[in-house]
Coordinates of C-alpha atoms in Angstrom, one line a residue:
Chain A
M1 CA 38.3 -1.3 -11.3
S2 CA 37.7 -2.4 -15.1
A3 CA 34.9 -3.8 -17.3
A4 CA 36.4 -7.1 -17.2
D5 CA 35.8 -7.3 -13.4
G6 CA 32.0 -7.7 -14.3
A7 CA 32.3 -10.2 -17.1
A8 CA 32.4 -13.5 -14.6
G9 CA 30.7 -16.7 -14.5
S10 CA 29.8 -16.0 -10.8
L11 CA 27.2 -13.4 -11.5
V12 CA 25.0 -16.3 -12.7
K13 CA 25.3 -18.0 -8.9
A14 CA 25.2 -14.6 -6.9
D15 CA 22.0 -14.2 -5.0
L16 CA 21.1 -10.4 -6.1
T17 CA 17.5 -10.6 -4.4
R18 CA 18.6 -7.6 -1.8
L19 CA 20.8 -5.6 -3.9
S20 CA 19.8 -2.0 -4.7
L21 CA 21.6 0.3 -6.8
N22 CA 21.4 3.9 -5.4
Q23 CA 21.1 6.0 -8.1
K24 CA 24.1 8.2 -7.4
T25 CA 26.3 5.5 -8.4
T26 CA 25.3 5.9 -12.0
N27 CA 25.2 9.6 -11.7
S28 CA 25.1 10.4 -15.3
W29 CA 21.8 8.4 -16.0
G30 CA 18.5 9.7 -15.2
V31 CA 15.8 7.8 -13.7
A32 CA 14.7 6.1 -16.8
Q33 CA 18.3 4.6 -17.7
A34 CA 18.8 3.8 -14.2
V35 CA 15.7 1.8 -13.9
A36 CA 16.5 0.2 -17.6
G37 CA 19.9 -0.7 -16.3
C38 CA 18.7 -2.5 -13.1
V39 CA 16.3 -4.4 -15.2
R40 CA 18.8 -5.6 -17.7
K41 CA 21.3 -6.4 -15.1
G42 CA 18.6 -8.1 -12.9
I43 CA 19.1 -5.7 -9.7
P44 CA 15.7 -5.6 -8.4
A45 CA 15.7 -2.5 -6.0
I46 CA 16.5 1.0 -6.7
G47 CA 17.5 4.1 -4.3
L48 CA 16.2 7.2 -5.9
W49 CA 17.4 10.6 -5.5
R50 CA 15.3 14.0 -5.7
E51 CA 16.7 16.2 -8.4
P52 CA 16.8 13.5 -11.4
V53 CA 13.1 12.2 -9.9
Q54 CA 12.0 16.2 -10.1
D55 CA 13.7 16.1 -13.7
I56 CA 11.0 14.0 -14.8
G57 CA 8.4 14.5 -12.4
V58 CA 7.4 12.1 -9.6
E59 CA 4.6 10.7 -11.2
R60 CA 6.5 9.5 -14.1
A61 CA 9.2 8.2 -12.0
A62 CA 6.8 6.5 -10.1
T63 CA 4.9 4.9 -13.0
L64 CA 8.7 3.8 -14.2
V65 CA 9.6 1.7 -11.2
R66 CA 5.9 0.6 -10.8
D67 CA 5.8 -0.5 -14.3
T68 CA 9.1 -2.8 -14.1
G69 CA 8.4 -4.1 -10.7
L70 CA 11.4 -2.5 -9.1
R71 CA 11.4 -2.2 -5.7
V72 CA 12.5 1.5 -4.4
S73 CA 14.4 1.1 -1.3
S74 CA 15.0 4.7 -0.3
L75 CA 14.6 8.2 -1.5
C76 CA 17.6 10.6 -0.8
R77 CA 17.5 13.1 0.5
G78 CA 16.1 15.3 3.4
G79 CA 17.5 16.9 6.1
F80 CA 19.6 20.2 6.2
L81 CA 18.1 21.0 9.4
T82 CA 20.2 23.3 11.0
A83 CA 19.3 26.8 9.9
A84 CA 18.8 29.1 12.8
E85 CA 17.1 32.1 11.0
P86 CA 13.3 31.2 11.2
A87 CA 12.7 31.8 7.4
A88 CA 15.4 29.5 6.4
R89 CA 14.2 26.9 9.1
Q90 CA 10.6 27.2 7.8
R91 CA 11.9 26.7 3.8
A92 CA 13.6 23.7 5.2
L93 CA 10.6 22.3 6.8
D94 CA 8.8 22.5 4.1
D95 CA 11.0 21.1 1.8
N96 CA 11.4 18.0 3.9
R97 CA 7.5 17.8 3.9
L98 CA 7.7 18.0 0.1
A99 CA 10.3 15.4 0.2
I100 CA 7.9 13.1 2.5
D101 CA 5.3 13.5 -0.3
E102 CA 7.4 12.4 -3.0
A103 CA 8.9 9.4 -1.2
A104 CA 5.4 8.2 -0.4
A105 CA 4.4 8.9 -4.1
L106 CA 7.3 6.6 -5.1
G107 CA 6.6 3.8 -2.8
A108 CA 10.1 4.8 -1.1
P109 CA 10.1 3.0 2.6
C110 CA 12.1 5.8 3.9
L111 CA 13.5 9.0 3.0
V112 CA 17.1 9.5 3.8
L113 CA 17.8 12.5 6.1
V114 CA 21.3 14.2 5.9
V115 CA 20.7 16.3 8.9
G116 CA 23.1 19.6 7.8
G117 CA 26.2 21.1 9.3
L118 CA 27.0 24.2 11.0
P119 CA 25.3 27.4 9.5
D120 CA 28.0 29.9 8.4
G121 CA 29.7 31.4 11.1
S122 CA 28.3 29.3 13.6
R123 CA 30.7 27.4 16.1
N124 CA 27.5 26.1 18.3
L125 CA 27.3 22.6 17.6
P126 CA 25.1 22.0 20.6
A127 CA 22.5 24.1 19.2
A128 CA 22.8 23.2 15.7
R129 CA 22.1 19.3 17.0
E130 CA 19.2 20.7 19.3
R131 CA 17.6 22.4 15.8
V132 CA 18.0 18.9 14.2
A133 CA 16.0 17.0 17.0
D134 CA 13.0 19.5 17.2
A135 CA 13.1 19.5 13.4
V136 CA 12.7 15.8 13.3
A137 CA 10.4 16.3 16.1
E138 CA 8.2 18.1 13.8
L139 CA 8.7 16.1 10.7
A140 CA 8.1 12.5 12.2
P141 CA 4.4 12.5 12.5
Y142 CA 4.1 13.9 9.1
A143 CA 6.1 11.1 7.5
G144 CA 4.3 8.4 9.6
E145 CA 1.3 9.6 8.4
R146 CA 2.3 8.9 4.9
G147 CA 4.0 5.5 5.8
V148 CA 7.5 7.0 5.0
R149 CA 10.3 6.6 7.8
L150 CA 12.6 9.2 8.2
A151 CA 16.1 7.6 7.8
L152 CA 18.5 9.4 10.0
E153 CA 21.9 9.1 8.6
P154 CA 25.1 9.6 10.7
L155 CA 27.9 11.0 8.2
H156 CA 31.7 10.6 8.5
P157 CA 33.3 13.3 11.1
M158 CA 34.8 14.8 8.4
Y159 CA 31.6 15.9 7.2
C160 CA 30.3 17.3 10.9
A161 CA 31.1 20.9 10.3
D162 CA 29.3 21.4 6.5
R163 CA 27.1 18.2 6.1
A164 CA 25.8 16.4 9.1
V165 CA 26.0 17.0 12.8
L166 CA 25.2 13.5 13.4
S167 CA 28.4 11.7 13.4
T168 CA 27.7 8.2 15.1
L169 CA 25.2 5.5 15.1
A170 CA 24.9 6.1 18.7
Q171 CA 24.0 9.5 18.3
A172 CA 21.4 8.6 15.7
L173 CA 20.1 6.2 17.8
D174 CA 19.8 8.5 20.5
L175 CA 17.9 10.6 18.6
A176 CA 15.6 8.0 16.6
E177 CA 14.8 6.3 20.0
L178 CA 12.9 9.5 20.9
F179 CA 10.1 8.3 18.3
P180 CA 7.9 5.3 17.5
V181 CA 10.2 3.2 15.3
E182 CA 8.1 2.9 12.2
Q183 CA 8.4 7.1 12.1
V184 CA 12.0 7.2 12.7
G185 CA 14.7 4.7 11.6
V186 CA 18.8 5.2 11.1
V187 CA 21.0 4.5 8.0
V188 CA 23.7 2.3 8.5
D189 CA 26.6 3.3 5.8
T190 CA 29.9 1.5 5.7
F191 CA 31.8 4.4 4.6
H192 CA 30.3 6.7 7.3
L193 CA 31.0 4.4 10.3
W194 CA 33.6 1.8 9.5
W195 CA 36.2 3.3 11.7
D196 CA 33.8 3.4 14.7
P197 CA 35.2 1.5 17.4
A198 CA 31.8 1.1 19.0
V199 CA 29.7 0.4 15.6
F200 CA 29.0 -3.4 15.8
A201 CA 27.6 -2.9 19.5
Q202 CA 25.5 0.1 18.0
I203 CA 24.4 -2.0 14.9
A204 CA 22.9 -4.8 17.7
R205 CA 21.3 -1.8 19.7
A206 CA 19.7 -0.5 16.6
G207 CA 17.5 -3.7 15.6
G208 CA 14.5 -2.5 13.8
R209 CA 15.7 1.0 13.6
I210 CA 18.0 0.0 10.7
A211 CA 15.7 1.5 7.9
S212 CA 18.6 1.5 5.1
F213 CA 21.7 -0.4 4.8
Q214 CA 24.3 1.3 2.3
V215 CA 27.6 -0.3 0.9
C216 CA 30.4 1.5 -0.5
D217 CA 34.3 1.5 0.2
F218 CA 36.4 4.2 1.9
N219 CA 39.1 5.4 -0.5
L220 CA 42.4 7.1 0.3
P221 CA 43.7 9.6 -0.3
I222 CA 40.5 11.6 0.4
P223 CA 40.2 13.6 -2.7
A224 CA 40.0 17.4 -3.1
D225 CA 36.1 17.2 -3.0
A226 CA 35.9 15.2 0.1
L227 CA 32.6 14.1 -0.8
L228 CA 34.0 12.0 -3.4
A229 CA 35.8 9.7 -1.3
R230 CA 33.7 6.9 -1.6
G231 CA 34.8 4.0 -3.8
M232 CA 33.8 0.9 -5.2
M233 CA 33.4 -2.2 -2.6
G234 CA 37.1 -3.5 -2.9
D235 CA 39.0 -0.6 -3.7
G236 CA 39.5 0.8 -0.2
V237 CA 39.9 -0.5 3.2
I238 CA 36.5 -1.7 4.4
D239 CA 35.7 -5.1 5.2
F240 CA 32.1 -5.5 4.2
R241 CA 31.2 -8.8 5.3
P242 CA 31.2 -8.2 9.2
F243 CA 29.2 -5.2 8.3
R244 CA 26.1 -7.3 6.4
E245 CA 26.5 -10.1 9.3
A246 CA 26.1 -7.6 11.8
V247 CA 22.9 -5.9 10.0
D248 CA 21.3 -9.1 9.4
A249 CA 22.0 -10.4 12.7
A250 CA 20.2 -7.0 14.2
G251 CA 16.9 -8.6 12.3
Y252 CA 17.3 -6.1 9.1
T253 CA 16.1 -7.9 6.1
G254 CA 15.9 -5.1 3.7
D255 CA 17.7 -3.8 0.6
I256 CA 21.4 -3.6 0.7
E257 CA 22.2 -0.3 -1.6
V258 CA 25.4 0.6 -3.2
E259 CA 26.1 4.2 -3.2
I260 CA 29.4 5.8 -4.5
F261 CA 30.3 9.2 -5.0
N262 CA 33.2 9.2 -7.1
A263 CA 34.9 10.7 -10.0
D264 CA 36.2 7.7 -11.7
V265 CA 33.0 5.9 -11.0
W266 CA 31.1 8.3 -12.6
A267 CA 33.4 8.8 -15.6
A268 CA 33.0 4.8 -16.4
D269 CA 30.5 3.6 -18.8
P270 CA 27.4 2.8 -16.2
D271 CA 27.0 -0.5 -17.6
D272 CA 30.4 -1.6 -16.6
V273 CA 29.8 0.1 -13.4
L274 CA 26.6 -2.2 -12.5
A275 CA 28.6 -5.5 -13.7
T276 CA 31.4 -4.6 -11.3
M277 CA 28.8 -3.6 -8.7
I278 CA 27.2 -6.9 -8.9
Q279 CA 30.7 -8.8 -8.8
R280 CA 32.1 -6.7 -5.7
Y281 CA 28.7 -7.1 -4.2
A282 CA 28.8 -10.8 -4.9
D283 CA 32.4 -11.4 -3.8
L284 CA 33.0 -9.0 -0.5
V285 CA 29.4 -8.3 0.8
L286 CA 27.4 -11.5 0.6
Chain B
M1 CA 45.6 35.6 10.0
S2 CA 47.8 38.3 9.7
A3 CA 50.8 39.8 11.4
A4 CA 48.6 42.8 12.7
D5 CA 46.5 40.1 14.6
G6 CA 49.2 39.9 17.1
A7 CA 50.2 43.5 17.8
A8 CA 47.6 44.2 20.6
G9 CA 47.6 45.9 23.8
S10 CA 45.9 42.5 25.0
L11 CA 49.1 40.6 24.9
V12 CA 50.2 42.2 28.1
K13 CA 47.3 41.0 30.2
A14 CA 47.0 37.7 28.7
D15 CA 48.2 34.9 31.1
L16 CA 50.5 32.9 29.2
T17 CA 51.3 30.7 32.3
R18 CA 50.0 27.5 30.7
L19 CA 50.8 28.1 27.0
S20 CA 53.0 25.5 25.1
L21 CA 54.4 26.2 21.4
N22 CA 54.2 22.6 19.7
Q23 CA 57.2 23.3 17.7
K24 CA 55.2 21.6 14.6
T25 CA 53.5 25.0 14.7
T26 CA 56.8 26.8 13.6
N27 CA 57.8 24.0 11.2
S28 CA 60.6 26.0 9.5
W29 CA 62.3 26.3 12.7
G30 CA 64.9 24.1 14.4
V31 CA 65.0 23.6 18.0
A32 CA 67.1 26.4 19.2
Q33 CA 65.0 28.9 17.1
A34 CA 61.6 27.7 18.4
V35 CA 63.4 27.9 21.9
A36 CA 64.6 31.5 21.2
G37 CA 61.1 32.5 19.8
C38 CA 59.3 31.2 23.0
V39 CA 61.8 33.1 25.3
R40 CA 61.2 36.2 23.2
K41 CA 57.5 36.0 23.1
G42 CA 57.1 34.8 26.9
I43 CA 55.7 31.5 26.4
P44 CA 56.8 29.5 29.2
A45 CA 56.9 25.9 27.6
I46 CA 57.4 23.9 24.2
G47 CA 56.1 20.6 22.7
L48 CA 59.2 19.3 20.8
W49 CA 59.4 16.9 17.9
R50 CA 62.0 13.9 17.6
E51 CA 63.0 15.2 14.1
P52 CA 64.2 18.4 15.1
V53 CA 65.7 17.3 18.2
Q54 CA 67.8 14.5 16.7
D55 CA 69.0 17.3 14.2
I56 CA 70.7 18.5 16.9
G57 CA 71.2 15.7 19.3
V58 CA 69.1 15.0 22.6
E59 CA 71.5 16.3 24.8
R60 CA 72.0 19.5 22.7
A61 CA 68.4 20.2 22.9
A62 CA 67.7 19.2 26.2
T63 CA 70.5 21.7 27.4
L64 CA 68.8 24.4 25.4
V65 CA 65.5 24.1 26.9
R66 CA 66.9 23.8 30.3
D67 CA 69.2 26.8 30.3
T68 CA 66.4 28.8 29.2
G69 CA 64.0 27.4 31.9
L70 CA 61.5 26.4 29.1
R71 CA 59.1 23.4 30.5
V72 CA 59.0 20.4 27.8
S73 CA 55.1 19.8 27.4
S74 CA 55.7 16.6 25.5
L75 CA 57.5 15.0 22.8
C76 CA 55.9 14.2 19.6
R77 CA 55.6 11.3 18.7
G78 CA 56.1 7.6 19.1
G79 CA 53.6 5.0 17.8
F80 CA 53.1 3.5 14.5
L81 CA 52.6 0.2 16.3
T82 CA 50.4 -1.7 14.0
A83 CA 52.7 -3.8 11.7
A84 CA 52.1 -7.4 11.6
E85 CA 55.1 -8.9 10.4
P86 CA 57.5 -9.5 13.3
A87 CA 60.8 -7.6 12.0
A88 CA 58.7 -4.6 11.4
R89 CA 57.0 -4.8 14.8
Q90 CA 60.2 -5.1 16.3
R91 CA 61.7 -2.3 14.7
A92 CA 58.8 -0.2 15.9
L93 CA 59.2 -1.3 19.2
D94 CA 62.9 -0.3 19.8
D95 CA 62.2 2.9 18.0
N96 CA 59.5 3.6 20.6
R97 CA 62.0 2.5 23.2
L98 CA 64.2 5.1 21.6
A99 CA 61.6 7.8 21.6
I100 CA 60.9 7.1 25.5
D101 CA 64.5 7.6 26.5
E102 CA 64.8 10.9 24.4
A103 CA 61.9 12.0 26.5
A104 CA 63.2 11.3 29.6
A105 CA 66.4 13.2 28.2
L106 CA 64.4 16.1 27.6
G107 CA 62.6 16.1 30.4
A108 CA 59.1 15.6 28.7
P109 CA 56.5 14.3 31.1
C110 CA 54.8 12.3 28.1
L111 CA 55.7 10.8 24.5
V112 CA 52.7 11.3 22.2
L113 CA 51.8 8.3 20.4
V114 CA 50.1 8.4 17.2
V115 CA 49.5 4.7 17.4
G116 CA 49.3 3.9 13.5
G117 CA 46.6 2.8 10.4
L118 CA 46.0 -0.4 8.8
P119 CA 49.1 -2.1 7.4
D120 CA 49.2 -1.7 3.6
G121 CA 46.8 -4.0 1.9
S122 CA 45.1 -4.9 5.2
R123 CA 41.5 -4.4 6.1
N124 CA 41.4 -6.2 9.3
L125 CA 41.0 -3.4 11.9
P126 CA 40.2 -5.2 14.8
A127 CA 43.5 -7.1 14.4
A128 CA 45.2 -3.4 13.8
R129 CA 43.7 -2.3 17.1
E130 CA 44.7 -5.3 19.5
R131 CA 48.3 -5.3 18.0
V132 CA 48.3 -1.2 19.3
A133 CA 46.9 -2.6 22.9
D134 CA 49.8 -5.6 23.0
A135 CA 52.7 -3.0 22.1
V136 CA 51.4 -0.4 24.9
A137 CA 51.6 -3.2 27.3
E138 CA 55.2 -3.9 26.0
L139 CA 56.3 -0.3 26.5
A140 CA 54.2 1.1 29.1
P141 CA 56.4 -0.3 32.1
Y142 CA 59.5 0.8 29.9
A143 CA 58.0 4.3 29.9
G144 CA 57.2 4.3 33.6
E145 CA 60.5 3.3 34.8
R146 CA 61.8 6.4 33.3
G147 CA 59.3 8.9 34.4
V148 CA 57.3 9.2 31.0
R149 CA 54.0 8.6 30.2
L150 CA 52.4 7.3 27.0
A151 CA 50.0 9.8 25.8
L152 CA 47.6 7.8 23.7
E153 CA 46.1 10.4 20.8
P154 CA 43.0 9.5 19.3
L155 CA 43.3 10.9 15.7
H156 CA 40.3 12.1 13.6
P157 CA 38.5 9.2 12.0
M158 CA 39.3 10.6 9.0
Y159 CA 43.0 9.3 9.4
C160 CA 41.8 5.7 10.6
A161 CA 43.1 3.8 7.9
D162 CA 46.6 5.4 7.4
R163 CA 47.4 7.0 10.5
A164 CA 45.4 5.8 14.1
V165 CA 43.2 3.2 14.5
L166 CA 42.4 4.9 17.5
S167 CA 39.6 7.6 16.8
T168 CA 37.5 8.4 19.9
L169 CA 38.7 9.6 23.5
A170 CA 36.2 6.8 25.0
Q171 CA 38.4 4.2 23.1
A172 CA 41.6 5.3 23.9
L173 CA 40.6 5.7 27.6
D174 CA 39.4 2.0 27.1
L175 CA 43.1 1.3 26.4
A176 CA 44.5 3.8 28.8
E177 CA 42.7 2.2 31.7
L178 CA 44.2 -1.2 31.8
F179 CA 47.6 0.2 32.8
P180 CA 48.9 2.6 35.7
V181 CA 47.7 6.0 35.5
E182 CA 51.1 7.2 35.7
Q183 CA 52.6 5.0 32.7
V184 CA 49.5 5.5 30.4
G185 CA 47.6 8.8 29.8
V186 CA 45.6 10.3 26.7
V187 CA 45.6 13.3 24.4
V188 CA 43.1 15.7 24.0
D189 CA 43.1 17.5 21.0
T190 CA 40.5 19.9 19.4
F191 CA 41.0 19.1 16.2
H192 CA 40.5 15.6 16.4
L193 CA 37.8 15.2 18.8
W194 CA 35.4 18.1 18.2
W195 CA 32.8 16.7 16.4
D196 CA 32.3 13.8 18.8
P197 CA 28.8 13.9 20.7
A198 CA 30.4 12.0 23.6
V199 CA 33.6 14.1 24.1
F200 CA 32.6 16.1 27.0
A201 CA 31.4 13.3 29.0
Q202 CA 35.0 11.5 28.1
I203 CA 36.8 14.2 29.0
A204 CA 35.2 14.0 32.5
R205 CA 35.8 10.6 32.6
A206 CA 39.2 10.8 31.5
G207 CA 40.2 13.0 34.7
G208 CA 43.8 12.4 35.7
R209 CA 44.3 10.4 32.4
I210 CA 44.9 13.6 30.2
A211 CA 48.6 13.6 29.6
S212 CA 48.3 16.4 27.0
F213 CA 45.8 19.1 25.9
Q214 CA 46.7 20.2 22.1
V215 CA 44.4 22.9 20.4
C216 CA 44.2 24.0 16.7
D217 CA 41.3 24.6 14.8
F218 CA 39.3 22.3 12.2
N219 CA 39.3 24.2 8.8
L220 CA 37.4 23.8 5.5
P221 CA 37.6 22.7 3.0
I222 CA 39.8 19.7 3.9
P223 CA 43.0 20.2 2.1
A224 CA 44.5 17.8 -0.7
D225 CA 46.8 16.7 1.8
A226 CA 44.6 16.0 4.9
L227 CA 47.4 16.2 7.5
L228 CA 47.2 19.8 6.9
A229 CA 43.7 20.8 7.6
R230 CA 44.8 21.8 10.9
G231 CA 43.9 26.1 11.5
M232 CA 45.0 28.4 13.8
M233 CA 42.1 28.9 16.5
G234 CA 39.6 31.0 15.3
D235 CA 40.0 30.3 11.4
G236 CA 37.9 27.3 11.6
V237 CA 34.6 25.7 13.3
I238 CA 35.6 25.0 17.0
D239 CA 34.7 26.4 19.8
F240 CA 37.6 26.4 22.0
R241 CA 36.5 27.5 25.6
P242 CA 34.0 24.8 26.5
F243 CA 37.0 22.2 25.7
R244 CA 39.4 24.4 28.0
E245 CA 36.9 24.3 30.5
A246 CA 36.0 20.7 30.7
V247 CA 39.5 19.7 30.5
D248 CA 40.1 22.3 33.4
A249 CA 37.0 21.1 35.1
A250 CA 38.4 17.1 34.9
G251 CA 41.4 18.3 37.2
Y252 CA 43.9 18.9 34.4
T253 CA 46.4 21.7 35.4
G254 CA 49.2 21.4 32.8
D255 CA 49.9 22.9 29.3
I256 CA 48.0 23.9 26.6
E257 CA 49.9 23.0 23.3
V258 CA 49.0 24.9 20.1
E259 CA 49.8 22.4 17.3
I260 CA 49.3 23.4 13.8
F261 CA 49.8 21.6 10.7
N262 CA 48.8 24.2 8.0
A263 CA 50.9 25.2 4.6
D264 CA 49.6 28.8 5.3
V265 CA 50.8 28.9 8.7
W266 CA 54.3 27.2 7.7
A267 CA 54.8 29.8 5.0
A268 CA 54.4 32.7 7.4
D269 CA 56.9 34.4 9.5
P270 CA 57.2 32.5 12.5
D271 CA 57.5 35.4 14.8
D272 CA 53.9 36.5 13.4
V273 CA 52.3 33.0 13.9
L274 CA 53.4 33.3 17.6
A275 CA 52.0 36.8 18.1
T276 CA 49.0 35.4 16.5
M277 CA 48.8 32.5 18.4
I278 CA 49.4 34.3 21.6
Q279 CA 46.3 36.6 20.9
R280 CA 43.7 33.8 19.7
Y281 CA 45.0 31.8 22.9
A282 CA 43.8 34.8 25.1
D283 CA 40.5 35.6 23.0
L284 CA 39.5 32.1 22.4
V285 CA 41.0 29.4 24.6
L286 CA 41.4 31.6 28.0

């Protein structure tokens, strides 16, 4: 990836109306810088993260995005709902209610949920999954009343033990479908799902349950911090267009968020990252 | 893991009749050493690898195991069937026929197939999967005529790009079921499948298709060489007994192979590794 990638004539022709910058992609920027970056580059939407939002306060962040006319495509993230110990579980539920309130204040249509992995020392995967289901049942009406949809994110199976016991879109839909569609949806993230032989059938099944569509590439080798294997589109192994077409065919008309955790991307000039992101989005996703 | 783990009274009581040492677990040993180690420890079966077998010659290896009365539970491995280029594809098919011949000479009931990842530079996952299916169709009758079963191994999705475009047991069974049961089966490997919410239903579906059952743990963090994330049972996150019970309930009565790729295990004294393996097998798998 180089800055030159972004300096191209095709930019003026690309349709950016559905493009959203997930704030994590420009990890060194606070909310104000990310919002300003989107405005400079003509990116109409942003996916916010709780920590940088809290750094400046929810009201200030909400004002910033409202004043620029940006859409908030999602708030990342709630979840981590697998604690077995009652006090820890209560803390998690309370924090998720707060996250729902923040999403509502920001005008985010959905709160992305990374549901959590196995508690330390536990090997009881079915029990962890049950606690997730119970917690979603507690949170869903609260979210619905505030106009926020819980977006269950199946994570790549390599994160099953430590991040999310929800690993496939089928599994996420099995859970989401227990609740009203306006309360609980799912995230389709190419990085997490690209390998799944059932994914296109499940995207078709998902239909109106798709609350968020996130794109980024799967890079090899998997780095020492496995969370940072996410790459700029085109740098890895994923064929994006079939995913975008499948999500479109399922009826999803929302934003397409680019969310990249990657040490090299984070070390680059964020303005160059945005330029490359726009170019790759136009060339590989649209 | 320490040598002391293995020096326990429960060893004499443990039923080792189905235990098999996959040779990779004692990676520093050649065939003769691994065979002698199994005999010393009362392990009745061994899973062999092609490279160490070829180091001493197939006939010599076959004689070694026959003379000691060990069962050969499997030969690892064939596969790597995703090349698109005709000459590379032909080489892969020829090499797999040779591997089938080797399995037959060794008395191995099955040849484990790691089917291969995306060819360099390719992002066409469906096409790679089709080439695997075509190659299995070419190889299955050849294997069947020699009394060797092809054992399709679904690998953990983190290896989809570079090792195996077969990622779930359901997907492996969809392919295996196209062929006679004596020609094509599947491998159930706890490391690769533990995260799959559908795995127990698929094990039940597999029934007589289960050609090999391999156990080892899933360790965190994933090491720099992701292939080495496999761990000694008890060192990671997997609950083994439900897997063993499910495989038994599906009708599988064959060997239970312990196959561990792990730098620490490989650096330890192989005799200590065997002692620990027997103890953990008795405590956690049986």
